[in-house]
Tab-separated table of C-alpha atoms in Angstrom:
chain	number	residue	atom	x	y	z
F	1	MET	CA	35.662	6.732	33.897
F	2	GLU	CA	33.280	4.806	31.621
F	3	LYS	CA	33.058	6.236	28.122
F	4	PHE	CA	29.799	8.061	27.422
F	5	TYR	CA	27.990	6.880	24.284
F	6	ASP	CA	25.310	8.339	22.046
F	7	ARG	CA	22.457	10.445	23.541
F	8	ILE	CA	23.329	13.374	21.241
F	9	ARG	CA	19.690	14.281	20.663
F	10	GLU	CA	18.811	14.082	24.354
F	11	LEU	CA	21.821	16.191	25.376
F	12	ASP	CA	20.898	18.779	22.760
F	13	THR	CA	17.321	18.914	24.095
F	14	LEU	CA	18.547	19.253	27.690
F	15	SER	CA	20.890	22.074	26.603
F	16	GLN	CA	18.035	23.952	24.929
F	17	ILE	CA	15.900	23.603	28.070
F	18	GLU	CA	18.787	24.778	30.245
F	19	LYS	CA	19.220	27.895	28.081
F	20	GLN	CA	15.490	28.592	28.326
F	21	SER	CA	15.632	28.275	32.119
F	22	GLU	CA	18.029	31.255	32.295
F	23	LYS	CA	14.961	33.409	31.575
F	24	SER	CA	12.072	31.387	32.986
F	25	ALA	CA	11.779	28.370	35.287
F	26	CYS	CA	11.731	24.963	33.594
F	27	PHE	CA	10.420	21.718	35.070
F	28	THR	CA	11.513	18.652	33.089
F	29	VAL	CA	10.397	15.074	33.716
F	30	LEU	CA	12.741	12.350	32.469
F	31	THR	CA	11.261	8.864	32.279
F	32	GLY	CA	12.401	5.510	30.944
F	33	ARG	CA	12.674	1.913	32.091
F	34	ARG	CA	15.131	0.932	34.785
F	35	ARG	CA	18.754	0.398	33.662
F	36	ILE	CA	18.236	2.581	30.570
F	37	GLY	CA	20.855	5.156	31.632
F	38	LYS	CA	18.809	8.093	32.982
F	39	THR	CA	21.152	8.831	35.878
F	40	GLN	CA	24.274	8.545	33.711
F	41	LEU	CA	22.757	10.911	31.146
F	42	LEU	CA	21.881	13.538	33.753
F	43	LYS	CA	25.206	13.316	35.598
F	44	HIS	CA	27.020	13.693	32.274
F	45	PHE	CA	24.861	16.676	31.343
F	46	ILE	CA	25.354	18.577	34.605
F	47	SER	CA	29.067	17.751	35.004
F	48	ASP	CA	30.205	21.170	33.720
F	49	LYS	CA	27.285	23.254	35.008
F	50	LYS	CA	26.283	24.953	38.223
F	51	SER	CA	24.111	22.142	39.481
F	52	ALA	CA	23.096	19.822	42.299
F	53	TYR	CA	22.221	16.142	42.077
F	54	LEU	CA	19.880	14.902	44.806
F	55	PHE	CA	19.128	11.208	45.259
F	56	THR	CA	15.876	10.236	46.974
F	57	SER	CA	16.763	7.583	49.514
F	58	ARG	CA	13.886	6.148	51.514
F	59	ASN	CA	14.920	7.711	54.807
F	60	ALA	CA	12.880	9.631	57.343
F	61	GLU	CA	11.952	13.047	55.943
F	62	ARG	CA	14.139	14.950	58.404
F	63	SER	CA	17.166	12.758	57.573
F	64	LEU	CA	16.643	13.215	53.813
F	65	CYS	CA	16.354	16.986	54.270
F	66	GLU	CA	19.637	16.983	56.172
F	67	GLN	CA	21.375	15.070	53.336
F	68	TRP	CA	19.931	17.328	50.641
F	69	GLN	CA	20.668	20.519	52.580
F	70	LYS	CA	24.354	19.544	52.840
F	71	LYS	CA	24.499	18.605	49.137
F	72	LEU	CA	22.884	21.894	48.066
F	73	GLU	CA	25.406	23.939	50.010
F	74	GLU	CA	28.356	21.961	48.597
F	75	SER	CA	27.082	22.001	45.000
F	76	ILE	CA	25.431	25.384	44.392
F	77	GLY	CA	26.296	27.388	47.511
F	78	LEU	CA	22.755	27.447	48.942
F	79	LYS	CA	23.322	28.168	52.639
F	80	ILE	CA	20.375	27.558	54.930
F	81	PHE	CA	20.829	28.523	58.562
F	82	GLY	CA	19.062	26.280	61.032
F	83	THR	CA	17.596	22.843	60.589
F	84	ILE	CA	15.125	22.102	57.814
F	85	GLU	CA	12.776	19.281	58.783
F	86	THR	CA	10.350	19.075	55.854
F	87	LEU	CA	10.846	18.698	52.110
F	88	SER	CA	8.340	21.472	51.464
F	89	ASP	CA	10.363	23.953	53.542
F	90	LEU	CA	13.534	22.891	51.721
F	91	PHE	CA	11.903	23.241	48.287
F	92	GLU	CA	10.638	26.685	49.253
F	93	GLN	CA	14.218	27.714	50.078
F	94	ILE	CA	15.432	26.306	46.751
F	95	MET	CA	12.814	28.244	44.797
F	96	ALA	CA	13.605	31.456	46.705
F	97	TYR	CA	17.325	30.989	45.905
F	98	SER	CA	16.483	30.509	42.217
F	99	GLN	CA	15.001	34.009	42.015
F	100	ASN	CA	18.545	35.396	41.879
F	101	GLN	CA	20.615	32.369	40.863
F	102	HIS	CA	20.444	30.211	37.756
F	103	PHE	CA	21.247	26.528	38.331
F	104	THR	CA	20.178	23.022	37.417
F	105	LEU	CA	18.665	20.805	40.107
F	106	VAL	CA	18.268	17.073	39.490
F	107	ILE	CA	16.094	14.983	41.816
F	108	ASP	CA	16.594	11.275	41.103
F	109	GLU	CA	14.164	8.488	42.088
F	110	PHE	CA	11.581	11.243	42.496
F	111	GLN	CA	8.690	8.785	42.775
F	112	ASP	CA	10.094	7.478	46.087
F	113	ILE	CA	9.037	10.722	47.812
F	114	GLU	CA	5.618	9.025	47.855
F	115	TYR	CA	6.967	6.702	50.581
F	116	ILE	CA	8.518	9.551	52.594
F	117	ASN	CA	5.764	12.172	52.568
F	118	LYS	CA	2.704	11.707	50.353
F	119	ALA	CA	1.635	15.303	50.963
F	120	PHE	CA	4.802	16.709	49.391
F	121	PHE	CA	3.527	16.580	45.799
F	122	SER	CA	0.631	18.919	46.704
F	123	GLN	CA	2.977	21.170	48.670
F	124	MET	CA	5.426	21.221	45.764
F	125	GLN	CA	2.640	22.207	43.380
F	126	ASN	CA	1.678	25.197	45.527
F	127	ILE	CA	5.286	26.347	45.936
F	128	TRP	CA	6.037	25.929	42.215
F	129	ASP	CA	2.892	27.781	41.146
F	130	SER	CA	3.546	30.691	43.498
F	131	GLN	CA	7.304	31.077	42.925
F	132	LYS	CA	8.055	29.992	39.349
F	133	ALA	CA	7.530	33.562	38.078
F	134	GLY	CA	10.949	35.180	38.207
F	135	SER	CA	12.681	31.889	39.017
F	136	LYS	CA	15.705	30.763	36.972
F	137	ILE	CA	15.710	27.143	38.078
F	138	ASN	CA	16.259	24.283	35.655
F	139	LEU	CA	14.502	21.546	37.624
F	140	ILE	CA	14.812	17.980	36.326
F	141	VAL	CA	13.150	15.037	38.062
F	142	CYS	CA	13.531	11.431	37.029
F	143	GLY	CA	12.469	8.064	38.332
F	144	SER	CA	12.898	4.404	37.533
F	145	ILE	CA	9.373	3.166	38.286
F	146	TYR	CA	7.570	4.015	35.072
F	147	SER	CA	4.034	3.445	36.379
F	148	LEU	CA	4.492	5.767	39.361
F	149	MET	CA	6.179	8.529	37.360
F	150	THR	CA	3.370	8.340	34.799
F	151	LYS	CA	0.755	8.538	37.559
F	152	ILE	CA	2.416	11.518	39.269
F	153	PHE	CA	2.628	13.645	36.128
F	154	LYS	CA	-0.023	12.343	33.716
F	155	ASP	CA	-2.974	11.511	35.977
F	156	ASP	CA	-5.252	14.566	35.966
F	157	LYS	CA	-6.242	13.829	39.574
F	158	GLU	CA	-2.651	14.254	40.789
F	159	PRO	CA	-1.358	17.664	42.028
F	160	LEU	CA	1.658	17.771	39.677
F	161	PHE	CA	-0.437	17.058	36.573
F	162	GLY	CA	0.328	19.683	33.946
F	163	ARG	CA	3.232	21.203	35.880
F	164	ALA	CA	6.032	19.748	33.738
F	165	THR	CA	7.189	22.176	31.067
F	166	HIS	CA	9.083	19.406	29.223
F	167	THR	CA	8.968	15.605	29.186
F	168	ILE	CA	11.725	13.358	27.843
F	169	HIS	CA	11.245	9.607	27.516
F	170	LEU	CA	14.657	7.974	27.326
F	171	LYS	CA	14.742	5.060	24.900
F	172	PRO	CA	17.305	2.271	24.465
F	173	PHE	CA	20.477	2.826	22.455
F	174	THR	CA	19.999	2.716	18.693
F	175	PRO	CA	21.385	-0.239	16.712
F	176	SER	CA	24.297	1.906	15.510
F	177	ALA	CA	25.228	2.783	19.118
F	178	VAL	CA	25.033	-0.883	20.173
F	179	LYS	CA	27.338	-1.761	17.268
F	180	ARG	CA	29.762	0.995	18.196
F	181	ILE	CA	29.964	-0.149	21.811
F	182	LEU	CA	30.505	-3.794	20.847
F	183	GLN	CA	33.150	-2.785	18.339
F	184	ASP	CA	35.019	-0.803	21.004
F	185	PHE	CA	35.148	-3.852	23.272
F	186	ASN	CA	35.568	-6.454	20.518
F	187	PRO	CA	36.871	-5.022	17.213
F	188	LYS	CA	36.620	-8.473	15.598
F	189	TYR	CA	33.001	-9.117	16.574
F	190	LYS	CA	30.780	-11.217	14.309
F	191	ALA	CA	27.160	-10.599	13.342
F	192	GLU	CA	26.103	-13.408	15.691
F	193	ASP	CA	27.743	-11.562	18.605
F	194	LEU	CA	25.859	-8.369	17.755
F	195	LEU	CA	22.550	-10.236	17.441
F	196	CYS	CA	23.066	-11.954	20.796
F	197	LEU	CA	23.906	-8.648	22.469
F	198	TYR	CA	20.748	-7.111	21.013
F	199	MET	CA	18.675	-10.104	22.144
F	200	LEU	CA	19.904	-9.743	25.729
F	201	SER	CA	19.936	-5.960	25.984
F	202	GLY	CA	17.686	-4.427	23.352
F	203	GLY	CA	19.995	-1.434	23.659
F	204	VAL	CA	19.533	-1.011	27.441
F	205	ALA	CA	22.773	0.518	28.709
F	206	LYS	CA	23.128	-1.412	31.980
F	207	TYR	CA	22.834	-4.823	30.327
F	208	ILE	CA	25.292	-3.916	27.584
F	209	PHE	CA	27.960	-2.748	30.021
F	210	LEU	CA	27.384	-5.646	32.429
F	211	LEU	CA	28.385	-7.931	29.566
F	212	MET	CA	31.134	-5.770	28.087
F	213	ASN	CA	32.830	-5.135	31.437
F	214	ALA	CA	32.747	-8.887	32.139
F	215	ASP	CA	34.547	-9.448	28.792
F	216	ALA	CA	31.445	-11.230	27.500
F	217	THR	CA	31.829	-9.843	23.975
F	218	THR	CA	30.997	-12.934	21.910
F	219	LYS	CA	27.792	-14.945	21.695
F	220	SER	CA	29.375	-17.861	23.540
F	221	LYS	CA	30.689	-15.711	26.370
F	222	MET	CA	27.420	-13.790	26.647
F	223	ILE	CA	25.351	-16.965	27.069
F	224	ASP	CA	27.912	-18.280	29.571
F	225	SER	CA	27.681	-15.016	31.507
F	226	VAL	CA	23.875	-15.212	31.645
F	227	CYS	CA	23.855	-18.868	32.735
F	228	ASN	CA	25.824	-18.217	35.884
F	229	MET	CA	24.630	-18.403	39.473
F	230	ALA	CA	25.646	-14.764	40.118
F	231	SER	CA	24.161	-13.381	36.888
F	232	PRO	CA	21.839	-10.371	37.297
F	233	PHE	CA	20.109	-11.490	34.083
F	234	LEU	CA	18.508	-14.323	36.075
F	235	VAL	CA	16.722	-12.016	38.523
F	236	ASP	CA	16.423	-8.546	37.021
F	237	GLY	CA	13.229	-9.219	35.074
F	238	ARG	CA	11.398	-10.350	38.179
F	239	ASP	CA	12.781	-7.552	40.359
F	240	ILE	CA	11.904	-4.772	37.908
F	241	LEU	CA	8.386	-5.985	37.223
F	242	ILE	CA	7.512	-6.587	40.864
F	243	SER	CA	8.594	-3.011	41.607
F	244	GLU	CA	6.223	-1.873	38.836
F	245	ILE	CA	3.290	-4.244	39.291
F	246	GLY	CA	3.392	-5.013	43.018
F	247	LYS	CA	2.558	-8.199	44.871
F	248	ASP	CA	-0.341	-9.203	42.572
F	249	TYR	CA	2.009	-10.062	39.731
F	250	GLY	CA	1.050	-13.732	39.209
F	251	ILE	CA	-1.433	-13.349	36.331
F	252	TYR	CA	0.687	-10.642	34.684
F	253	PHE	CA	3.723	-12.931	34.693
F	254	SER	CA	1.675	-15.791	33.236
F	255	ILE	CA	0.454	-13.502	30.432
F	256	LEU	CA	4.006	-12.361	29.643
F	257	GLN	CA	5.204	-15.955	29.625
F	258	ALA	CA	2.445	-16.879	27.147
F	259	ILE	CA	3.336	-13.964	24.840
F	260	SER	CA	7.030	-14.913	24.975
F	261	ARG	CA	6.084	-18.393	23.722
F	262	GLY	CA	4.287	-17.010	20.670
F	263	LEU	CA	0.701	-16.849	21.942
F	264	THR	CA	0.053	-13.307	20.793
F	265	SER	CA	-3.727	-12.954	20.309
F	266	GLN	CA	-5.952	-12.266	23.293
F	267	SER	CA	-8.030	-15.364	22.558
F	268	GLU	CA	-4.883	-17.538	22.726
F	269	ILE	CA	-3.787	-15.864	25.955
F	270	ASP	CA	-7.271	-16.184	27.475
F	271	SER	CA	-7.320	-19.907	26.720
F	272	ILE	CA	-4.023	-20.430	28.554
F	273	ILE	CA	-4.827	-18.178	31.538
F	274	GLN	CA	-8.447	-19.458	31.660
F	275	LYS	CA	-9.983	-16.015	32.112
F	276	ASN	CA	-10.571	-12.776	30.213
F	277	THR	CA	-7.201	-11.019	30.215
F	278	GLY	CA	-8.294	-7.817	28.459
F	279	ALA	CA	-7.879	-5.548	31.507
F	280	TYR	CA	-4.494	-7.076	32.364
F	281	LEU	CA	-3.236	-6.593	28.806
F	282	GLN	CA	-4.355	-2.964	28.821
F	283	ASN	CA	-2.520	-2.381	32.123
F	284	LEU	CA	0.661	-3.990	30.782
F	285	GLN	CA	0.554	-1.546	27.874
F	286	LYS	CA	-0.810	1.700	29.318
F	287	VAL	CA	0.210	1.577	32.982
F	288	PHE	CA	3.452	-0.416	32.953
F	289	GLY	CA	4.699	0.112	29.373
F	290	ILE	CA	5.814	-3.524	29.020
F	291	THR	CA	3.711	-4.667	26.063
F	292	GLU	CA	2.088	-3.137	23.023
F	293	GLN	CA	-0.712	-4.159	20.723
F	294	ILE	CA	0.327	-4.286	17.094
F	295	ARG	CA	-1.831	-4.481	13.996
F	296	PRO	CA	-1.005	-5.053	10.333
F	297	LEU	CA	0.437	-1.874	8.844
F	298	LEU	CA	-2.295	0.478	7.513
F	299	SER	CA	-5.089	-1.524	9.169
F	300	LYS	CA	-7.820	0.341	11.037
F	301	ILE	CA	-7.405	0.844	14.778
F	302	GLU	CA	-10.575	-1.140	15.430
F	303	SER	CA	-9.204	-4.113	13.501
F	304	ARG	CA	-9.430	-7.322	15.486
F	305	ASN	CA	-6.507	-8.774	13.575
F	306	ALA	CA	-4.181	-7.662	16.392
F	307	ARG	CA	-1.274	-9.208	18.245
F	308	TRP	CA	0.379	-8.500	21.571
F	309	GLN	CA	4.124	-8.274	21.903
F	310	ILE	CA	6.639	-7.593	24.684
F	311	VAL	CA	8.430	-4.372	23.726
F	312	ASP	CA	11.582	-4.958	25.765
F	313	GLU	CA	14.115	-7.425	24.304
F	314	TYR	CA	15.557	-8.443	27.674
F	315	MET	CA	12.075	-8.984	29.167
F	316	LEU	CA	11.136	-11.128	26.186
F	317	PHE	CA	14.295	-13.202	26.689
F	318	TYR	CA	13.665	-13.378	30.447
F	319	PHE	CA	10.132	-14.770	30.114
F	320	ARG	CA	11.001	-17.126	27.272
F	321	PHE	CA	14.058	-18.700	28.879
F	322	ILE	CA	14.580	-17.654	32.505
F	323	TYR	CA	11.133	-17.409	34.080
F	324	SER	CA	10.043	-20.518	32.190
F	325	HIS	CA	12.913	-22.529	33.690
F	326	GLN	CA	12.951	-21.380	37.294
F	327	ASP	CA	13.098	-24.998	38.411
F	328	LEU	CA	16.512	-25.420	36.759
F	329	ILE	CA	17.800	-22.231	38.363
F	330	GLU	CA	16.593	-23.305	41.809
F	331	LEU	CA	18.390	-26.638	41.311
F	332	GLY	CA	21.528	-24.781	40.220
F	333	ASN	CA	21.467	-26.617	36.890
F	334	TYR	CA	22.920	-23.787	34.804
F	335	ASP	CA	24.402	-26.115	32.188
F	336	MET	CA	20.930	-27.435	31.337
F	337	LEU	CA	19.595	-23.860	31.170
F	338	LYS	CA	22.351	-23.007	28.715
F	339	GLU	CA	21.536	-26.071	26.578
F	340	LEU	CA	17.858	-25.073	26.413
F	341	ILE	CA	18.729	-21.514	25.387
F	342	LEU	CA	21.121	-22.738	22.674
F	343	ARG	CA	18.605	-25.327	21.435
F	344	ASP	CA	15.978	-22.653	20.673
F	345	TYR	CA	18.377	-19.779	20.002
F	346	GLU	CA	18.222	-19.706	16.187
F	347	THR	CA	14.428	-19.862	16.053
F	348	PHE	CA	14.045	-17.267	18.788
F	349	THR	CA	16.513	-14.785	17.274
F	350	GLY	CA	14.767	-14.859	13.898
F	351	LYS	CA	12.187	-12.461	15.347
F	352	THR	CA	14.894	-10.549	17.237
F	353	LEU	CA	16.540	-9.893	13.881
F	354	GLU	CA	13.286	-8.492	12.480
F	355	ARG	CA	13.012	-6.043	15.378
F	356	TYR	CA	16.694	-5.109	15.010
F	357	PHE	CA	16.199	-4.219	11.339
F	358	THR	CA	12.977	-2.332	12.123
F	359	ALA	CA	14.912	-0.175	14.609
F	360	LYS	CA	17.828	0.161	12.162
F	361	LEU	CA	15.546	1.365	9.370
F	362	GLN	CA	13.857	3.861	11.699
F	363	GLU	CA	17.271	5.216	12.587
F	364	GLU	CA	18.773	5.365	9.102
F	365	GLU	CA	15.961	5.817	6.583
F	366	MET	CA	13.302	8.444	5.869
F	367	VAL	CA	10.319	6.504	7.165
F	368	THR	CA	6.853	7.790	8.017
F	369	LYS	CA	5.316	4.388	8.825
F	370	ILE	CA	6.946	1.047	9.564
F	371	GLY	CA	5.745	-2.351	10.690
F	372	GLY	CA	4.799	-5.847	9.657
F	373	TRP	CA	1.752	-6.938	7.726
F	374	TRP	CA	-0.477	-9.993	7.608
F	375	ASN	CA	-4.036	-10.614	6.574
F	376	LYS	CA	-6.679	-12.767	8.207
F	377	LYS	CA	-5.502	-16.136	9.479
F	378	SER	CA	-1.944	-14.709	9.286
F	379	LEU	CA	-1.647	-15.380	5.557
F	380	ASN	CA	0.685	-13.452	3.207
F	381	GLU	CA	2.788	-12.299	6.150
F	382	ILE	CA	5.458	-9.670	5.420
F	383	ASP	CA	8.288	-9.079	7.916
F	384	ILE	CA	8.859	-5.326	7.504
F	385	ILE	CA	7.264	-2.624	5.373
F	386	ALA	CA	8.834	0.859	5.491
F	387	ILE	CA	6.672	3.600	3.975
F	388	ASN	CA	7.718	7.100	2.947
F	389	ASP	CA	4.535	9.108	2.468
F	390	LEU	CA	6.454	12.158	1.210
F	391	GLU	CA	7.907	10.232	-1.729
F	392	LYS	CA	4.900	7.907	-2.032
F	393	SER	CA	7.176	4.904	-1.914
F	394	CYS	CA	7.670	1.844	0.221
F	395	ARG	CA	10.249	-0.857	0.755
F	396	ILE	CA	9.161	-4.367	1.557
F	397	TYR	CA	11.647	-6.574	3.411
F	398	GLU	CA	12.094	-10.285	3.910
F	399	VAL	CA	14.298	-10.916	6.968
F	400	LYS	CA	16.221	-14.161	7.425
F	401	ARG	CA	19.199	-15.091	9.557
F	402	GLN	CA	20.916	-16.585	6.509
F	403	ALA	CA	20.879	-14.850	3.115
F	404	LYS	CA	20.528	-18.203	1.343
F	405	ASN	CA	17.065	-18.627	2.882
F	406	ILE	CA	15.665	-15.437	1.343
F	407	HIS	CA	13.213	-16.165	-1.512
F	408	LEU	CA	12.088	-12.871	-2.987
F	409	ASP	CA	9.760	-14.428	-5.570
F	410	LYS	CA	7.357	-15.369	-2.756
F	411	VAL	CA	7.722	-11.915	-1.210
F	412	HIS	CA	6.765	-10.261	-4.527
F	413	ASP	CA	3.470	-12.164	-4.475
F	414	LYS	CA	2.739	-10.996	-0.914
F	415	ALA	CA	3.796	-7.443	-1.816
F	416	ASN	CA	1.309	-7.339	-4.681
F	417	VAL	CA	-1.480	-8.178	-2.242
F	418	PHE	CA	-0.359	-5.484	0.219
F	419	MET	CA	0.101	-2.795	-2.443
F	420	GLN	CA	-3.629	-2.885	-3.160
F	421	ASN	CA	-3.875	-0.721	0.001
F	422	ILE	CA	-1.721	2.032	-1.571
F	423	PRO	CA	-2.007	1.516	-5.359
F	424	ASP	CA	-0.463	4.908	-6.256
F	425	TYR	CA	2.788	4.213	-4.343
F	426	THR	CA	5.927	2.721	-5.857
F	427	HIS	CA	7.563	-0.207	-4.105
F	428	GLU	CA	10.628	-2.396	-4.106
F	429	VAL	CA	11.207	-5.771	-2.501
F	430	LEU	CA	14.435	-6.454	-0.627
F	431	GLY	CA	15.994	-9.199	1.449
F	432	VAL	CA	18.162	-8.610	4.521
F	433	SER	CA	20.079	-11.065	6.663
F	434	MET	CA	22.698	-11.079	9.406
F	435	ASP	CA	25.193	-10.074	6.715
F	436	ASP	CA	23.480	-6.658	6.611
F	437	MET	CA	23.495	-5.896	10.338
């Protein structure tokens, strides 16, 4: 059995909810991008509890009911005499059972019920509203299509809007967890191996274990593993985003490719796409959760000095190197693909390193605000500023792959310009490199 890593905070939250559900019904929604480890987390959590795990396969409704009915009897002893043909009838039986029995019910790939019976969400709302009083159910639903799960539970026009008592958004592993996993598989790992793993996975569990279980525990082996005809890294970006965006993905993919190449202002993106991309960029951020708009730290929200970035490390890698070189993949020229990745690797991972240290600081330090800073025309750019408003202090970081390339005298000059925004705060200037990972 694969070792279970991290997720201490999430397990603690799930335990608190489960305890609460002994007295009153709880309805938890767990979201997060595909491959992040939602199913593994939930299966680990319920492994020692009275519980049932139901997977939503896209079968006919009657067939799915039959599967779930059998699973419910095996797992929690819910015996239903006769044949249940609709999900609403089955859910009504579950809620009736929960009046006298406390248990946890997990429904995975919940959003796929949309393809089986669109009316079920309204029916579920009515059953939940009428039977939750007195119920002791700990209901947890999760799904891998972020946009659909968001629509089901956060769109005020949808029947299940406002029904969730708790929402958990599962994030990638922290830098310390990624380090711990790599160390378990390769005790002699180097900083370059850790950086490469972070570049390819961003802490997403599935990608980490695909590499680790293939013995790809060094930078060289990881790149070899990616540049292989059977590699899931060559297709996963496309597959995930098409499931989110749908068939009209062409312009979205072009925008993501432009961002991955360093065109981060809307005006730059518009010039490449040859149309106003504002609505597309907003959808990528708010509907699909793939990008975010960043501004210089402490700048006003209406500031036009904004940049767009891809928030997922693997997706950034995919659009920079895989999607951009589909012709090589179609020709089966994986050696050339590898050469192109290695040619631009050091430049590309300079920014990866900045994001790694930003995540590391968020994990380890008392930080109330963190981000980069630049003024108009991208002058006086600072890699990372970590602010502690409680202590009225901030740390200003220069990030370089090699320590010898850090020149703090220049950073002090930039810091003096930035500190005019918070003149009553103390500050120190620091340099970090791969030696500090």
